Tab-separated table of C-alpha atoms in Angstrom:
chain	number	residue	atom	x	y	z
A	210	MET	CA	-20.583	-10.712	26.884
A	211	LEU	CA	-16.811	-10.941	27.056
A	212	LEU	CA	-15.603	-11.927	30.514
A	213	LEU	CA	-12.018	-12.015	31.766
A	214	ALA	CA	-11.456	-14.130	34.866
A	215	PHE	CA	-8.253	-14.718	36.784
A	216	ASP	CA	-7.055	-16.075	40.095
A	217	THR	CA	-3.809	-15.680	42.059
A	218	SER	CA	-4.997	-17.001	45.425
A	219	THR	CA	-3.320	-20.426	45.221
A	220	SER	CA	-0.046	-21.825	43.895
A	221	ALA	CA	-1.269	-21.178	40.355
A	222	VAL	CA	-1.651	-18.033	38.277
A	223	SER	CA	-4.680	-18.711	36.114
A	224	VAL	CA	-6.401	-16.586	33.446
A	225	ALA	CA	-9.390	-17.321	31.197
A	226	LEU	CA	-11.404	-15.417	28.623
A	227	ARG	CA	-14.933	-16.457	27.668
A	228	ASP	CA	-18.059	-15.231	25.939
A	229	GLU	CA	-21.658	-16.425	25.873
A	230	ALA	CA	-20.756	-19.609	24.009
A	231	GLY	CA	-17.965	-20.704	26.335
A	232	GLN	CA	-14.244	-20.448	26.971
A	233	LEU	CA	-12.154	-18.772	24.280
A	234	ALA	CA	-8.651	-19.074	25.753
A	235	SER	CA	-6.857	-19.833	29.005
A	236	SER	CA	-3.458	-19.738	30.697
A	237	HIS	CA	-2.541	-21.706	33.829
A	238	VAL	CA	0.945	-21.605	35.376
A	239	VAL	CA	1.868	-23.135	38.735
A	240	ASP	CA	4.460	-20.945	40.483
A	241	ALA	CA	3.741	-19.817	44.028
A	242	GLN	CA	6.593	-17.281	43.980
A	243	ALA	CA	5.927	-15.313	40.795
A	244	HIS	CA	2.289	-14.216	40.682
A	245	GLY	CA	3.191	-10.645	39.758
A	246	GLU	CA	5.514	-11.684	36.931
A	247	ILE	CA	3.132	-14.229	35.385
A	248	LEU	CA	-0.301	-12.573	35.527
A	249	ALA	CA	0.085	-9.793	32.942
A	250	PRO	CA	1.717	-12.049	30.306
A	251	GLY	CA	-1.071	-14.554	30.913
A	252	MET	CA	-3.669	-11.883	30.209
A	253	ARG	CA	-1.914	-10.819	27.011
A	254	ALA	CA	-1.701	-14.446	25.925
A	255	VAL	CA	-5.427	-15.158	26.265
A	256	PHE	CA	-6.413	-12.017	24.359
A	257	ALA	CA	-3.948	-12.877	21.588
A	258	GLU	CA	-5.113	-16.497	21.388
A	259	ALA	CA	-8.769	-15.470	21.200
A	260	GLY	CA	-8.148	-12.591	18.797
A	261	ARG	CA	-9.981	-10.179	21.108
A	262	ARG	CA	-9.102	-6.849	22.734
A	263	PRO	CA	-9.342	-5.650	26.368
A	264	ASP	CA	-11.640	-2.797	25.333
A	265	GLU	CA	-14.229	-5.405	24.314
A	266	LEU	CA	-14.579	-6.657	27.887
A	267	THR	CA	-17.921	-6.460	29.647
A	268	HIS	CA	-16.932	-8.202	32.899
A	269	VAL	CA	-13.799	-8.563	35.044
A	270	VAL	CA	-13.922	-11.281	37.727
A	271	VAL	CA	-11.147	-12.208	40.161
A	272	GLY	CA	-10.737	-14.887	42.783
A	273	VAL	CA	-10.711	-13.231	46.213
A	274	GLY	CA	-9.353	-16.138	48.216
A	275	PRO	CA	-8.961	-17.232	50.869
A	276	GLY	CA	-5.259	-17.063	50.215
A	277	PRO	CA	-1.953	-15.454	51.216
A	278	PHE	CA	-1.617	-11.689	51.253
A	279	THR	CA	0.848	-11.269	48.360
A	280	GLY	CA	-0.924	-13.519	45.883
A	281	LEU	CA	-4.347	-12.057	46.580
A	282	ARG	CA	-3.049	-8.507	46.344
A	283	VAL	CA	-1.610	-9.129	42.869
A	284	GLY	CA	-4.896	-10.418	41.490
A	285	ILE	CA	-7.268	-7.992	43.165
A	286	VAL	CA	-5.214	-4.865	42.428
A	287	SER	CA	-4.905	-5.988	38.814
A	288	ALA	CA	-8.682	-6.484	38.581
A	289	LEU	CA	-9.414	-3.084	40.082
A	290	THR	CA	-6.879	-1.345	37.841
A	291	LEU	CA	-8.124	-3.007	34.664
A	292	ALA	CA	-11.765	-2.389	35.498
A	293	HIS	CA	-11.073	1.266	36.279
A	294	ALA	CA	-9.209	1.736	32.988
A	295	LEU	CA	-12.133	0.239	31.053
A	296	ASP	CA	-14.851	1.965	33.112
A	297	LEU	CA	-16.160	-1.397	34.349
A	298	SER	CA	-16.853	-2.859	37.778
A	299	ALA	CA	-14.589	-5.598	39.116
A	300	HIS	CA	-16.255	-8.543	40.846
A	301	GLY	CA	-15.021	-11.405	43.007
A	302	VAL	CA	-15.729	-15.049	43.730
A	303	CYS	CA	-14.528	-17.223	46.621
A	304	GLY	CA	-11.904	-19.748	45.548
A	305	LEU	CA	-13.375	-22.503	47.712
A	306	ASP	CA	-16.740	-21.922	46.010
A	307	VAL	CA	-14.994	-22.256	42.651
A	308	LEU	CA	-13.642	-25.697	43.550
A	309	ALA	CA	-17.054	-26.769	44.859
A	310	HIS	CA	-18.527	-25.595	41.543
A	311	ARG	CA	-15.888	-27.635	39.684
A	312	ALA	CA	-16.984	-30.760	41.569
A	313	TRP	CA	-20.666	-29.982	40.970
A	314	SER	CA	-20.010	-29.501	37.243
A	315	ALA	CA	-18.307	-32.921	37.205
A	316	GLY	CA	-21.547	-34.483	38.429
A	317	VAL	CA	-20.726	-34.882	42.115
A	318	ARG	CA	-23.868	-34.942	44.257
A	319	GLU	CA	-22.815	-35.415	47.872
A	320	ARG	CA	-21.240	-33.585	50.781
A	321	ILE	CA	-17.566	-32.770	50.163
A	322	LEU	CA	-14.603	-30.978	51.711
A	323	VAL	CA	-12.735	-28.280	49.812
A	324	ALA	CA	-9.236	-27.810	51.249
A	325	ILE	CA	-6.374	-25.790	49.762
A	326	ASP	CA	-2.862	-25.009	50.952
A	327	ALA	CA	-2.690	-22.218	53.536
A	328	ARG	CA	1.021	-22.802	54.290
A	329	ARG	CA	2.219	-22.976	57.915
A	330	LYS	CA	1.029	-26.620	57.827
A	331	GLU	CA	-2.581	-25.392	57.591
A	332	VAL	CA	-5.404	-25.477	55.051
A	333	TYR	CA	-8.140	-23.083	54.041
A	334	TRP	CA	-11.287	-25.161	54.080
A	335	ALA	CA	-15.070	-25.365	53.918
A	336	ALA	CA	-17.568	-28.210	53.633
A	337	TYR	CA	-20.206	-28.095	50.894
A	338	THR	CA	-23.400	-29.957	50.100
A	339	LEU	CA	-23.867	-30.622	46.374
A	340	THR	CA	-27.315	-31.434	44.975
A	341	GLY	CA	-28.964	-31.375	41.579
A	342	GLU	CA	-29.776	-27.694	42.036
A	343	GLY	CA	-26.249	-26.600	42.897
A	344	PHE	CA	-23.960	-26.347	45.903
A	345	THR	CA	-24.250	-24.670	49.283
A	346	ALA	CA	-21.512	-23.991	51.813
A	347	ASP	CA	-22.145	-25.458	55.259
A	348	ASP	CA	-20.296	-22.549	56.893
A	349	GLU	CA	-17.908	-19.677	56.244
A	350	PRO	CA	-14.358	-20.449	54.993
A	351	GLN	CA	-11.928	-21.251	57.793
A	352	VAL	CA	-8.210	-21.867	58.299
A	353	ALA	CA	-6.752	-24.591	60.520
A	354	ARG	CA	-4.298	-27.469	60.664
A	355	ALA	CA	-5.703	-30.388	58.698
A	356	ALA	CA	-5.608	-32.589	61.799
A	357	ASP	CA	-7.734	-30.051	63.694
A	358	LEU	CA	-10.707	-30.158	61.330
A	359	PRO	CA	-13.816	-31.839	62.793
A	360	GLU	CA	-13.510	-35.609	62.539
A	361	GLU	CA	-16.508	-36.082	60.258
A	362	VAL	CA	-15.318	-33.281	57.961
A	363	ARG	CA	-11.802	-34.759	57.644
A	364	HIS	CA	-13.276	-37.958	56.226
A	365	LEU	CA	-15.439	-36.312	53.579
A	366	PRO	CA	-14.312	-36.736	49.959
A	367	ASN	CA	-11.938	-33.826	49.399
A	368	ILE	CA	-10.895	-31.673	46.452
A	369	GLY	CA	-7.957	-29.259	46.305
A	370	ARG	CA	-4.274	-29.359	47.177
A	371	GLY	CA	-4.940	-29.843	50.901
A	372	GLY	CA	-5.756	-33.529	50.578
A	373	LEU	CA	-2.603	-34.100	48.550
A	374	LEU	CA	-0.418	-32.328	51.121
A	375	TYR	CA	-1.988	-34.019	54.149
A	376	PRO	CA	-3.189	-37.459	53.009
A	377	ASP	CA	-3.062	-38.950	56.505
A	378	GLU	CA	-5.321	-36.247	57.961
A	379	LEU	CA	-7.553	-35.881	54.847
A	380	PRO	CA	-7.528	-39.422	53.478
A	381	VAL	CA	-10.525	-39.517	51.097
A	382	ARG	CA	-9.867	-37.940	47.702
A	383	LEU	CA	-12.830	-36.996	45.515
A	384	ILE	CA	-12.249	-39.498	42.720
A	385	ARG	CA	-13.850	-37.474	39.917
A	386	CYS	CA	-11.649	-34.480	40.765
A	387	GLU	CA	-8.560	-36.011	42.363
A	388	ASP	CA	-6.266	-34.183	39.916
A	389	VAL	CA	-7.834	-30.767	40.669
A	390	LEU	CA	-5.404	-29.024	43.015
A	391	ASP	CA	-5.657	-25.259	42.484
A	392	VAL	CA	-8.304	-22.756	41.434
A	393	GLU	CA	-8.548	-22.521	37.639
A	394	ALA	CA	-9.746	-19.348	35.962
A	395	GLY	CA	-12.016	-21.255	33.601
A	396	ASP	CA	-13.981	-22.426	36.614
A	397	VAL	CA	-13.984	-18.880	38.026
A	398	ALA	CA	-15.540	-17.705	34.756
A	399	ASP	CA	-18.058	-20.570	34.650
A	400	LEU	CA	-19.223	-19.908	38.210
A	401	ALA	CA	-19.488	-16.163	37.583
A	402	VAL	CA	-21.586	-16.706	34.446
A	403	ARG	CA	-23.849	-19.144	36.291
A	404	LEU	CA	-24.414	-16.752	39.187
A	405	LEU	CA	-24.998	-13.780	36.892
A	406	GLY	CA	-27.450	-15.849	34.865
A	407	GLN	CA	-29.390	-16.561	38.065
A	408	GLY	CA	-29.507	-12.839	38.854
A	409	ARG	CA	-27.250	-13.295	41.874
A	410	ASP	CA	-24.646	-10.795	42.999
A	411	LEU	CA	-20.963	-11.634	42.890
A	412	LEU	CA	-18.646	-10.746	45.762
A	413	PRO	CA	-16.907	-7.383	46.003
A	414	PRO	CA	-13.224	-7.467	44.977
A	415	GLU	CA	-12.011	-7.616	48.574
A	416	PRO	CA	-9.534	-10.223	49.862
A	417	LEU	CA	-10.498	-13.099	52.157
A	418	TYR	CA	-7.316	-13.369	54.208
A	419	LEU	CA	-8.698	-15.262	57.269
A	420	ARG	CA	-5.453	-14.437	59.074
A	421	ARG	CA	-3.843	-11.409	60.601
A	422	PRO	CA	-0.830	-10.202	58.558
A	423	ASP	CA	2.613	-11.496	59.507
A	424	ALA	CA	4.053	-7.981	59.656
A	425	VAL	CA	3.181	-5.998	62.778
A	426	PRO	CA	4.183	-2.443	63.688
A	427	SER	CA	7.301	-2.113	65.809
A	428	GLN	CA	7.060	-0.402	69.171
A	429	SER	CA	8.509	2.802	67.718
A	430	VAL	CA	5.936	2.850	64.908
A	431	LYS	CA	3.145	2.219	67.419
A	432	SER	CA	4.298	5.183	69.476
A	433	VAL	CA	4.260	7.448	66.416
A	434	LEU	CA	0.782	6.295	65.425
A	435	ALA	CA	-0.465	6.922	68.940
A	436	ARG	CA	0.541	10.616	68.857
């Protein structure tokens, strides 16, 4: 196995390469405005550091969000293009699941909140229950203002950038992971390997936007489309 994982769904552009024994190399750059410029150099860097080649890959896994349109598009299109060039299938994982997996790997065994920046003074969020066997999501990922989350959810220990951005609304940081803010590709790879090892399917490489796009057709465009 040689698995390339990357994520562009948060403020970070993160890439990791791993094999059966563990992580071989990684790149993690925080820059919410330059996903397209950073991703390809990050990929080249991890292959060079590990002394491996893209044609040795057996798996390509990308974070599918939730996240903003531009960031997600960069990662998912890159995954599809690379997989097509290598005659592989691209797979996806949910970024909120990745952060829940990070907490589980750190030994957390309780109910937690995963909340990341959704901009517009909102967070993408989901609550998870972590046990010795693994983690389960209490519901589907959602987007909302931090203050509008259910009261009991807002006071769960939280992981992700959301609790840092809105400490008054999400006051309880998950101590073991309080410095974990964005999705890291090493965790994407670890979760993918765990799921594959359990014989479970990964997600299709399709974006979890959770919002309608900002751009809408003008009246003139609508009239043309209606013809």
